[in-house]
Amino acid sequence: MRKSVAIAAALLLAACGQKADLEPLAGHDLPPTPYGAPAQPDSEDLLKLDPLAAPDRSVELRKRSEERQDDPFDLPPE
């Protein structure tokens, strides 16, 4: 009995994913067109992140060991 309930719950959870495009709620509109924009952005455009909000990861691998430069603010505790 428990197995059938668990399987049914898993199937219900798997079936609840939304596949349709996002639309504003009934009676609501999209935000106003930004000043200077040539057209009203749709929901896909509004969900895109700016490059500054999610910058690309910069992975810089060191090829060899390097001596640290002197840091004048790296002082011992008082």
PDB file of C-alpha atoms in Angstrom:
ATOM      1  CA  MET A   1       0.000   0.000   0.000  1.00  0.00           C
ATOM      2  CA  ARG A   2       2.795   2.408   0.912  1.00  0.00           C
ATOM      3  CA  LYS A   3       4.625   1.702  -2.329  1.00  0.00           C
ATOM      4  CA  SER A   4       1.560   2.475  -4.429  1.00  0.00           C
ATOM      5  CA  VAL A   5       0.979   5.747  -2.530  1.00  0.00           C
ATOM      6  CA  ALA A   6       4.625   6.732  -2.984  1.00  0.00           C
ATOM      7  CA  ILE A   7       4.505   5.913  -6.701  1.00  0.00           C
ATOM      8  CA  ALA A   8       1.261   7.853  -7.141  1.00  0.00           C
ATOM      9  CA  ALA A   9       2.721  10.857  -5.313  1.00  0.00           C
ATOM     10  CA  ALA A  10       5.857  10.730  -7.474  1.00  0.00           C
ATOM     11  CA  LEU A  11       3.770  10.606 -10.650  1.00  0.00           C
ATOM     12  CA  LEU A  12       1.651  13.551  -9.522  1.00  0.00           C
ATOM     13  CA  LEU A  13       4.745  15.594  -8.709  1.00  0.00           C
ATOM     14  CA  ALA A  14       6.313  14.734 -12.063  1.00  0.00           C
ATOM     15  CA  ALA A  15       3.177  15.836 -13.904  1.00  0.00           C
ATOM     16  CA  CYS A  16       2.894  19.280 -12.283  1.00  0.00           C
ATOM     17  CA  GLY A  17       5.678  20.997 -14.267  1.00  0.00           C
ATOM     18  CA  GLN A  18       4.544  23.958 -16.357  1.00  0.00           C
ATOM     19  CA  LYS A  19       5.231  23.632 -20.077  1.00  0.00           C
ATOM     20  CA  ALA A  20       3.282  26.677 -21.340  1.00  0.00           C
ATOM     21  CA  ASP A  21       4.638  30.187 -21.880  1.00  0.00           C
ATOM     22  CA  LEU A  22       4.244  32.676 -19.054  1.00  0.00           C
ATOM     23  CA  GLU A  23       1.349  35.087 -19.396  1.00  0.00           C
ATOM     24  CA  PRO A  24       0.206  37.903 -17.073  1.00  0.00           C
ATOM     25  CA  LEU A  25      -2.701  37.146 -14.759  1.00  0.00           C
ATOM     26  CA  ALA A  26      -6.187  38.027 -15.931  1.00  0.00           C
ATOM     27  CA  GLY A  27      -6.804  41.739 -15.365  1.00  0.00           C
ATOM     28  CA  HIS A  28      -3.081  42.524 -15.093  1.00  0.00           C
ATOM     29  CA  ASP A  29      -0.749  43.917 -17.735  1.00  0.00           C
ATOM     30  CA  LEU A  30       2.970  43.678 -18.257  1.00  0.00           C
ATOM     31  CA  PRO A  31       5.055  46.506 -16.774  1.00  0.00           C
ATOM     32  CA  PRO A  32       5.091  49.725 -18.819  1.00  0.00           C
ATOM     33  CA  THR A  33       7.508  50.038 -21.692  1.00  0.00           C
ATOM     34  CA  PRO A  34      10.891  51.296 -20.453  1.00  0.00           C
ATOM     35  CA  TYR A  35      11.790  54.836 -21.449  1.00  0.00           C
ATOM     36  CA  GLY A  36      13.589  54.826 -24.779  1.00  0.00           C
ATOM     37  CA  ALA A  37      12.789  51.191 -25.591  1.00  0.00           C
ATOM     38  CA  PRO A  38      11.534  50.624 -29.131  1.00  0.00           C
ATOM     39  CA  ALA A  39       8.963  47.979 -28.115  1.00  0.00           C
ATOM     40  CA  GLN A  40       7.224  46.444 -25.099  1.00  0.00           C
ATOM     41  CA  PRO A  41       9.397  43.567 -23.766  1.00  0.00           C
ATOM     42  CA  ASP A  42       7.611  40.229 -23.491  1.00  0.00           C
ATOM     43  CA  SER A  43       7.804  37.858 -20.522  1.00  0.00           C
ATOM     44  CA  GLU A  44      10.891  36.048 -21.874  1.00  0.00           C
ATOM     45  CA  ASP A  45      12.788  39.347 -22.230  1.00  0.00           C
ATOM     46  CA  LEU A  46      11.805  40.387 -18.705  1.00  0.00           C
ATOM     47  CA  LEU A  47      13.132  37.116 -17.244  1.00  0.00           C
ATOM     48  CA  LYS A  48      16.584  37.396 -18.835  1.00  0.00           C
ATOM     49  CA  LEU A  49      19.340  38.441 -16.422  1.00  0.00           C
ATOM     50  CA  ASP A  50      21.611  41.352 -17.184  1.00  0.00           C
ATOM     51  CA  PRO A  51      25.272  40.398 -17.646  1.00  0.00           C
ATOM     52  CA  LEU A  52      26.101  42.386 -14.506  1.00  0.00           C
ATOM     53  CA  ALA A  53      23.507  40.462 -12.471  1.00  0.00           C
ATOM     54  CA  ALA A  54      24.986  37.088 -13.446  1.00  0.00           C
ATOM     55  CA  PRO A  55      28.514  37.618 -14.789  1.00  0.00           C
ATOM     56  CA  ASP A  56      30.401  34.871 -16.557  1.00  0.00           C
ATOM     57  CA  ARG A  57      32.746  32.960 -14.324  1.00  0.00           C
ATOM     58  CA  SER A  58      36.376  33.798 -14.797  1.00  0.00           C
ATOM     59  CA  VAL A  59      38.590  30.816 -14.133  1.00  0.00           C
ATOM     60  CA  GLU A  60      42.227  31.786 -14.278  1.00  0.00           C
ATOM     61  CA  LEU A  61      44.549  28.872 -13.718  1.00  0.00           C
ATOM     62  CA  ARG A  62      48.029  29.579 -12.459  1.00  0.00           C
ATOM     63  CA  LYS A  63      50.708  28.054 -14.642  1.00  0.00           C
ATOM     64  CA  ARG A  64      53.501  28.485 -12.107  1.00  0.00           C
ATOM     65  CA  SER A  65      54.030  29.665  -8.558  1.00  0.00           C
ATOM     66  CA  GLU A  66      54.441  33.395  -8.095  1.00  0.00           C
ATOM     67  CA  GLU A  67      55.738  35.386  -5.165  1.00  0.00           C
ATOM     68  CA  ARG A  68      53.167  37.590  -3.496  1.00  0.00           C
ATOM     69  CA  GLN A  69      53.706  41.303  -3.781  1.00  0.00           C
ATOM     70  CA  ASP A  70      54.262  43.235  -0.576  1.00  0.00           C
ATOM     71  CA  ASP A  71      50.935  44.333   0.928  1.00  0.00           C
ATOM     72  CA  PRO A  72      51.332  47.492   3.076  1.00  0.00           C
ATOM     73  CA  PHE A  73      47.960  46.862   4.744  1.00  0.00           C
ATOM     74  CA  ASP A  74      48.831  43.299   5.860  1.00  0.00           C
ATOM     75  CA  LEU A  75      49.801  44.262   9.403  1.00  0.00           C
ATOM     76  CA  PRO A  76      50.144  41.957  12.414  1.00  0.00           C
ATOM     77  CA  PRO A  77      47.541  42.252  15.177  1.00  0.00           C
ATOM     78  CA  GLU A  78      48.236  44.793  17.880  1.00  0.00           C
TER      79      GLU A  78
END
